[in-house]
GROMACS .gro file of C-alpha atoms in nm:
model
  336
    1UNK     CA    1  14.151  -9.974   4.818
    2UNK     CA    2  13.892 -10.217   4.949
    3UNK     CA    3  13.741 -10.456   4.697
    4UNK     CA    4  13.377 -10.542   4.751
    5UNK     CA    5  13.300 -10.847   4.537
    6UNK     CA    6  12.926 -10.831   4.473
    7UNK     CA    7  12.835 -11.183   4.365
    8UNK     CA    8  13.084 -11.432   4.507
    9UNK     CA    9  13.020 -11.728   4.275
   10UNK     CA   10  13.271 -11.878   4.032
   11UNK     CA   11  13.413 -11.552   3.895
   12UNK     CA   12  13.361 -11.339   4.204
   13UNK     CA   13  13.490 -11.604   4.440
   14UNK     CA   14  13.799 -11.658   4.226
   15UNK     CA   15  13.876 -11.286   4.199
   16UNK     CA   16  13.802 -11.212   4.563
   17UNK     CA   17  13.983 -11.516   4.694
   18UNK     CA   18  14.300 -11.453   4.497
   19UNK     CA   19  14.301 -11.080   4.584
   20UNK     CA   20  14.263 -11.165   4.953
   21UNK     CA   21  14.538 -11.426   4.927
   22UNK     CA   22  14.766 -11.154   4.786
   23UNK     CA   23  14.700 -10.935   5.091
   24UNK     CA   24  14.429 -10.703   4.960
   25UNK     CA   25  14.128 -10.593   5.163
   26UNK     CA   26  13.830 -10.792   5.031
   27UNK     CA   27  13.463 -10.826   5.126
   28UNK     CA   28  13.247 -11.085   4.952
   29UNK     CA   29  12.872 -11.030   4.911
   30UNK     CA   30  12.685 -11.356   4.873
   31UNK     CA   31  12.340 -11.498   4.946
   32UNK     CA   32  12.154 -11.814   5.038
   33UNK     CA   33  12.336 -12.137   5.113
   34UNK     CA   34  12.660 -11.996   4.973
   35UNK     CA   35  12.646 -11.706   5.218
   36UNK     CA   36  12.585 -11.939   5.511
   37UNK     CA   37  12.874 -12.163   5.408
   38UNK     CA   38  13.105 -11.862   5.378
   39UNK     CA   39  12.998 -11.737   5.721
   40UNK     CA   40  13.052 -12.072   5.892
   41UNK     CA   41  13.352 -12.218   5.710
   42UNK     CA   42  13.501 -11.938   5.501
   43UNK     CA   43  13.584 -11.954   5.133
   44UNK     CA   44  13.755 -12.264   5.000
   45UNK     CA   45  13.938 -12.186   4.675
   46UNK     CA   46  14.068 -12.501   4.509
   47UNK     CA   47  14.332 -12.461   4.236
   48UNK     CA   48  14.530 -12.720   4.040
   49UNK     CA   49  14.819 -12.678   4.284
   50UNK     CA   50  14.669 -12.566   4.616
   51UNK     CA   51  14.366 -12.589   4.842
   52UNK     CA   52  14.335 -12.233   4.972
   53UNK     CA   53  14.131 -12.080   5.252
   54UNK     CA   54  14.180 -11.703   5.205
   55UNK     CA   55  14.067 -11.477   5.486
   56UNK     CA   56  13.786 -11.255   5.358
   57UNK     CA   57  13.506 -11.057   5.515
   58UNK     CA   58  13.158 -11.173   5.420
   59UNK     CA   59  12.830 -10.979   5.389
   60UNK     CA   60  12.480 -11.063   5.279
   61UNK     CA   61  12.401 -10.727   5.117
   62UNK     CA   62  12.558 -10.395   5.016
   63UNK     CA   63  12.414 -10.241   5.332
   64UNK     CA   64  12.599 -10.494   5.546
   65UNK     CA   65  12.918 -10.443   5.345
   66UNK     CA   66  12.885 -10.067   5.411
   67UNK     CA   67  13.068  -9.932   5.104
   68UNK     CA   68  13.261  -9.608   5.147
   69UNK     CA   69  13.416  -9.358   4.904
   70UNK     CA   70  13.736  -9.508   4.769
   71UNK     CA   71  13.603  -9.866   4.764
   72UNK     CA   72  13.576 -10.051   4.435
   73UNK     CA   73  13.267 -10.268   4.388
   74UNK     CA   74  13.325 -10.558   4.150
   75UNK     CA   75  12.996 -10.674   4.002
   76UNK     CA   76  13.025 -11.049   3.942
   77UNK     CA   77  12.663 -11.162   3.941
   78UNK     CA   78  12.494 -11.275   3.619
   79UNK     CA   79  12.355 -10.994   3.405
   80UNK     CA   80  11.994 -11.076   3.495
   81UNK     CA   81  12.073 -10.967   3.851
   82UNK     CA   82  12.260 -10.646   3.771
   83UNK     CA   83  11.977 -10.393   3.777
   84UNK     CA   84  11.847 -10.504   4.117
   85UNK     CA   85  12.201 -10.522   4.256
   86UNK     CA   86  12.280 -10.168   4.141
   87UNK     CA   87  11.960 -10.043   4.301
   88UNK     CA   88  12.064 -10.191   4.635
   89UNK     CA   89  12.415 -10.049   4.599
   90UNK     CA   90  12.294  -9.701   4.508
   91UNK     CA   91  12.059  -9.697   4.807
   92UNK     CA   92  12.350  -9.728   5.050
   93UNK     CA   93  12.642  -9.574   4.859
   94UNK     CA   94  12.494  -9.319   4.621
   95UNK     CA   95  12.737  -9.298   4.331
   96UNK     CA   96  13.041  -9.250   4.557
   97UNK     CA   97  13.205  -9.585   4.481
   98UNK     CA   98  13.359  -9.707   4.158
   99UNK     CA   99  13.194 -10.004   3.989
  100UNK     CA  100  13.371 -10.257   3.768
  101UNK     CA  101  13.159 -10.497   3.563
  102UNK     CA  102  13.334 -10.835   3.571
  103UNK     CA  103  13.048 -10.994   3.381
  104UNK     CA  104  12.955 -11.146   3.047
  105UNK     CA  105  12.765 -10.931   2.800
  106UNK     CA  106  12.796 -10.564   2.712
  107UNK     CA  107  12.494 -10.409   2.883
  108UNK     CA  108  12.597 -10.415   3.250
  109UNK     CA  109  12.820 -10.112   3.205
  110UNK     CA  110  12.531  -9.910   3.063
  111UNK     CA  111  12.320 -10.001   3.365
  112UNK     CA  112  12.591  -9.884   3.604
  113UNK     CA  113  12.672  -9.567   3.413
  114UNK     CA  114  12.305  -9.475   3.396
  115UNK     CA  115  12.306  -9.451   3.776
  116UNK     CA  116  12.607  -9.217   3.779
  117UNK     CA  117  12.871  -9.461   3.901
  118UNK     CA  118  13.229  -9.424   3.780
  119UNK     CA  119  13.214  -9.736   3.566
  120UNK     CA  120  13.486  -9.975   3.454
  121UNK     CA  121  13.453 -10.269   3.215
  122UNK     CA  122  13.642 -10.591   3.270
  123UNK     CA  123  13.686 -10.864   3.010
  124UNK     CA  124  13.684 -11.184   3.214
  125UNK     CA  125  13.854 -11.505   3.106
  126UNK     CA  126  13.853 -11.724   3.417
  127UNK     CA  127  13.797 -12.101   3.400
  128UNK     CA  128  13.621 -12.140   3.735
  129UNK     CA  129  13.345 -12.363   3.868
  130UNK     CA  130  13.104 -12.299   4.155
  131UNK     CA  131  12.859 -12.582   4.223
  132UNK     CA  132  12.895 -12.632   4.599
  133UNK     CA  133  12.822 -12.366   4.866
  134UNK     CA  134  13.143 -12.216   5.001
  135UNK     CA  135  13.365 -12.374   4.735
  136UNK     CA  136  13.511 -12.236   4.410
  137UNK     CA  137  13.735 -12.441   4.180
  138UNK     CA  138  13.981 -12.240   3.973
  139UNK     CA  139  14.121 -12.449   3.690
  140UNK     CA  140  14.429 -12.258   3.573
  141UNK     CA  141  14.763 -12.201   3.749
  142UNK     CA  142  15.000 -12.032   3.793
  143UNK     CA  143  14.828 -11.769   3.575
  144UNK     CA  144  14.469 -11.809   3.693
  145UNK     CA  145  14.296 -11.603   3.424
  146UNK     CA  146  14.292 -11.285   3.220
  147UNK     CA  147  14.120 -10.976   3.360
  148UNK     CA  148  14.181 -10.673   3.141
  149UNK     CA  149  14.007 -10.353   3.250
  150UNK     CA  150  13.933 -10.001   3.129
  151UNK     CA  151  13.704  -9.707   3.183
  152UNK     CA  152  13.360  -9.723   3.029
  153UNK     CA  153  13.293  -9.633   2.752
  154UNK     CA  154  13.665  -9.592   2.682
  155UNK     CA  155  14.000  -9.479   2.812
  156UNK     CA  156  14.206  -9.562   3.120
  157UNK     CA  157  14.299  -9.381   3.439
  158UNK     CA  158  14.499  -9.430   3.757
  159UNK     CA  159  14.224  -9.644   3.911
  160UNK     CA  160  14.224  -9.884   3.616
  161UNK     CA  161  14.603  -9.905   3.630
  162UNK     CA  162  14.597  -9.979   4.003
  163UNK     CA  163  14.327 -10.241   3.964
  164UNK     CA  164  14.529 -10.414   3.691
  165UNK     CA  165  14.840 -10.408   3.910
  166UNK     CA  166  14.651 -10.553   4.208
  167UNK     CA  167  14.511 -10.829   3.988
  168UNK     CA  168  14.859 -10.912   3.860
  169UNK     CA  169  14.973 -10.942   4.221
  170UNK     CA  170  14.691 -11.194   4.270
  171UNK     CA  171  14.802 -11.443   3.998
  172UNK     CA  172  14.596 -11.298   3.713
  173UNK     CA  173  14.717 -11.151   3.386
  174UNK     CA  174  14.572 -10.800   3.364
  175UNK     CA  175  14.631 -10.476   3.179
  176UNK     CA  176  14.455 -10.143   3.158
  177UNK     CA  177  14.309 -10.112   2.810
  178UNK     CA  178  14.155  -9.793   2.673
  179UNK     CA  179  13.952  -9.996   2.421
  180UNK     CA  180  13.825 -10.260   2.660
  181UNK     CA  181  13.480 -10.284   2.501
  182UNK     CA  182  13.639 -10.420   2.181
  183UNK     CA  183  13.739 -10.719   2.390
  184UNK     CA  184  13.404 -10.752   2.561
  185UNK     CA  185  13.227 -10.758   2.226
  186UNK     CA  186  13.470 -11.030   2.111
  187UNK     CA  187  13.400 -11.224   2.430
  188UNK     CA  188  13.026 -11.188   2.364
  189UNK     CA  189  13.066 -11.374   2.035
  190UNK     CA  190  13.228 -11.666   2.217
  191UNK     CA  191  12.953 -11.653   2.480
  192UNK     CA  192  12.691 -11.710   2.209
  193UNK     CA  193  12.781 -12.077   2.252
  194UNK     CA  194  12.697 -12.080   2.624
  195UNK     CA  195  12.334 -12.170   2.557
  196UNK     CA  196  12.441 -12.458   2.334
  197UNK     CA  197  12.697 -12.570   2.591
  198UNK     CA  198  12.427 -12.568   2.859
  199UNK     CA  199  12.161 -12.739   2.650
  200UNK     CA  200  12.369 -13.000   2.465
  201UNK     CA  201  12.728 -13.007   2.589
  202UNK     CA  202  13.064 -12.850   2.517
  203UNK     CA  203  13.108 -13.041   2.193
  204UNK     CA  204  12.825 -12.839   2.041
  205UNK     CA  205  13.067 -12.547   1.994
  206UNK     CA  206  13.211 -12.744   1.705
  207UNK     CA  207  12.871 -12.761   1.533
  208UNK     CA  208  12.745 -12.574   1.231
  209UNK     CA  209  12.478 -12.424   1.455
  210UNK     CA  210  12.736 -12.245   1.666
  211UNK     CA  211  12.900 -12.123   1.346
  212UNK     CA  212  12.566 -11.981   1.236
  213UNK     CA  213  12.521 -11.804   1.572
  214UNK     CA  214  12.867 -11.649   1.532
  215UNK     CA  215  12.790 -11.541   1.175
  216UNK     CA  216  12.471 -11.369   1.291
  217UNK     CA  217  12.666 -11.189   1.562
  218UNK     CA  218  12.936 -11.072   1.323
  219UNK     CA  219  12.673 -10.952   1.072
  220UNK     CA  220  12.503 -10.752   1.347
  221UNK     CA  221  12.832 -10.595   1.451
  222UNK     CA  222  12.903 -10.495   1.093
  223UNK     CA  223  12.556 -10.345   1.048
  224UNK     CA  224  12.585 -10.155   1.376
  225UNK     CA  225  12.943 -10.039   1.313
  226UNK     CA  226  13.071 -10.212   1.627
  227UNK     CA  227  13.446 -10.273   1.647
  228UNK     CA  228  13.566 -10.588   1.821
  229UNK     CA  229  13.886 -10.781   1.871
  230UNK     CA  230  13.933 -11.032   1.592
  231UNK     CA  231  13.981 -11.405   1.659
  232UNK     CA  232  14.359 -11.394   1.610
  233UNK     CA  233  14.388 -11.109   1.864
  234UNK     CA  234  14.169 -11.298   2.109
  235UNK     CA  235  14.369 -11.619   2.074
  236UNK     CA  236  14.696 -11.432   2.125
  237UNK     CA  237  14.565 -11.270   2.442
  238UNK     CA  238  14.423 -11.594   2.583
  239UNK     CA  239  14.766 -11.754   2.541
  240UNK     CA  240  14.877 -11.555   2.847
  241UNK     CA  241  14.665 -11.781   3.073
  242UNK     CA  242  14.795 -12.113   3.197
  243UNK     CA  243  14.643 -12.428   3.042
  244UNK     CA  244  14.334 -12.572   3.209
  245UNK     CA  245  14.386 -12.848   3.463
  246UNK     CA  246  14.174 -13.032   3.713
  247UNK     CA  247  14.146 -12.860   4.051
  248UNK     CA  248  14.116 -13.093   4.347
  249UNK     CA  249  14.028 -13.371   4.106
  250UNK     CA  250  13.747 -13.165   3.952
  251UNK     CA  251  13.771 -13.082   3.582
  252UNK     CA  252  13.628 -12.765   3.434
  253UNK     CA  253  13.280 -12.881   3.342
  254UNK     CA  254  13.106 -12.606   3.152
  255UNK     CA  255  13.026 -12.241   3.090
  256UNK     CA  256  12.858 -12.005   3.333
  257UNK     CA  257  12.525 -12.093   3.169
  258UNK     CA  258  12.595 -12.465   3.213
  259UNK     CA  259  12.662 -12.398   3.581
  260UNK     CA  260  12.334 -12.206   3.618
  261UNK     CA  261  12.145 -12.513   3.497
  262UNK     CA  262  12.358 -12.746   3.707
  263UNK     CA  263  12.278 -12.542   4.020
  264UNK     CA  264  11.910 -12.522   3.917
  265UNK     CA  265  11.899 -12.147   3.980
  266UNK     CA  266  11.584 -12.092   3.771
  267UNK     CA  267  11.746 -11.813   3.567
  268UNK     CA  268  12.011 -11.787   3.299
  269UNK     CA  269  12.189 -11.497   3.125
  270UNK     CA  270  12.092 -11.580   2.766
  271UNK     CA  271  11.891 -11.257   2.724
  272UNK     CA  272  12.217 -11.061   2.766
  273UNK     CA  273  12.421 -11.291   2.542
  274UNK     CA  274  12.222 -11.431   2.249
  275UNK     CA  275  11.957 -11.169   2.326
  276UNK     CA  276  12.207 -10.889   2.268
  277UNK     CA  277  12.253 -11.015   1.911
  278UNK     CA  278  11.876 -11.043   1.870
  279UNK     CA  279  11.844 -10.680   1.984
  280UNK     CA  280  12.111 -10.561   1.742
  281UNK     CA  281  11.938 -10.755   1.466
  282UNK     CA  282  11.608 -10.583   1.544
  283UNK     CA  283  11.774 -10.242   1.545
  284UNK     CA  284  11.971 -10.290   1.222
  285UNK     CA  285  11.758 -10.522   1.011
  286UNK     CA  286  11.966 -10.839   1.044
  287UNK     CA  287  11.795 -11.178   1.077
  288UNK     CA  288  11.905 -11.368   1.390
  289UNK     CA  289  11.699 -11.690   1.401
  290UNK     CA  290  11.968 -11.906   1.561
  291UNK     CA  291  12.038 -11.665   1.845
  292UNK     CA  292  11.667 -11.612   1.906
  293UNK     CA  293  11.605 -11.985   1.934
  294UNK     CA  294  11.909 -12.034   2.157
  295UNK     CA  295  11.784 -11.754   2.381
  296UNK     CA  296  11.442 -11.921   2.408
  297UNK     CA  297  11.581 -12.268   2.465
  298UNK     CA  298  11.814 -12.153   2.744
  299UNK     CA  299  11.540 -11.959   2.921
  300UNK     CA  300  11.297 -12.248   2.893
  301UNK     CA  301  11.549 -12.493   3.038
  302UNK     CA  302  11.622 -12.258   3.327
  303UNK     CA  303  11.252 -12.204   3.405
  304UNK     CA  304  11.185 -12.579   3.395
  305UNK     CA  305  11.503 -12.646   3.596
  306UNK     CA  306  11.625 -12.901   3.342
  307UNK     CA  307  11.970 -13.049   3.385
  308UNK     CA  308  12.246 -12.933   3.150
  309UNK     CA  309  12.285 -13.153   2.845
  310UNK     CA  310  11.915 -13.252   2.843
  311UNK     CA  311  11.859 -13.161   2.477
  312UNK     CA  312  12.002 -13.288   2.152
  313UNK     CA  313  12.160 -13.071   1.887
  314UNK     CA  314  11.907 -13.212   1.641
  315UNK     CA  315  11.615 -13.088   1.853
  316UNK     CA  316  11.752 -12.734   1.859
  317UNK     CA  317  11.823 -12.741   1.487
  318UNK     CA  318  11.461 -12.841   1.431
  319UNK     CA  319  11.344 -12.544   1.642
  320UNK     CA  320  11.554 -12.314   1.425
  321UNK     CA  321  11.395 -12.460   1.110
  322UNK     CA  322  11.049 -12.408   1.259
  323UNK     CA  323  11.134 -12.052   1.348
  324UNK     CA  324  11.271 -11.977   1.003
  325UNK     CA  325  10.952 -12.114   0.848
  326UNK     CA  326  10.756 -11.865   1.056
  327UNK     CA  327  10.650 -12.123   1.312
  328UNK     CA  328  10.721 -11.904   1.615
  329UNK     CA  329  10.444 -12.080   1.806
  330UNK     CA  330  10.614 -12.411   1.734
  331UNK     CA  331  10.949 -12.273   1.847
  332UNK     CA  332  10.788 -12.181   2.178
  333UNK     CA  333  10.675 -12.536   2.245
  334UNK     CA  334  10.903 -12.737   2.467
  335UNK     CA  335  11.125 -13.001   2.310
  336UNK     CA  336  11.294 -13.099   2.632
   0.00000   0.00000   0.00000
């Protein structure tokens, strides 16, 4: 099986690099300065114990990667890029390749399945950082992360079992799970803090505001009848990963949303994280003011290319109060 890693940033670079290091056939799809760095110098994968240079093929598009039946395409771009990426993939591969969504959020799988791809969901727990073209820091070893996988919307099959086995050979903990979306919905709750992490800093996850975002998410799940792995299950599973350490002297600095602001990409995935809770709230009559404000704040910071940590927790709390008082216009005004 060839693995085409579509989106070779922190998560994609870590998965692709470790699979290649374990002897699997890997092609990375990247773009921009990262693509050029991969073409000229290859991938540098820095772990707490090693500075690796795995041999991988590199492409700038699905057309250049030339997917064939039997290949597995691992989507590892942010959710805001999924629809366009699937369109490019379908144009050159039809629905003849399997697609695994190694992404935050719970909507990517629906996008892939809508186009007829055999779709797999992956719950990704990888502490990785990508801020420099050509370089990915992976902050856990010897067990580099947890990558459980299953068919979408449910069940397992031989392909999921093989993928899990290949990932285990590549220093990840992985199992085929017939209820994988339970874990992705649990991960989504944790990801509701990504906007806070990006706007204020990692310490904001200990705030009452993050607790309120979680409570809104749980209330929406209950109203929608969505099952999800409970916190004790999640903690037990995460214990399988090695503790975080600095990699090449670089500590793990922030969430994927933090890294989007740090790289000044101009976009952020908040619409598929906090926005998913807002959508569920709209559908099921649950108020979600905190998640709506976090969604707006994250998008505004990305558009304005503000540095991570530019806001105070107090400023965001004030936006929430304005929103709850019906001051939506006020909540739209910048506080950065």
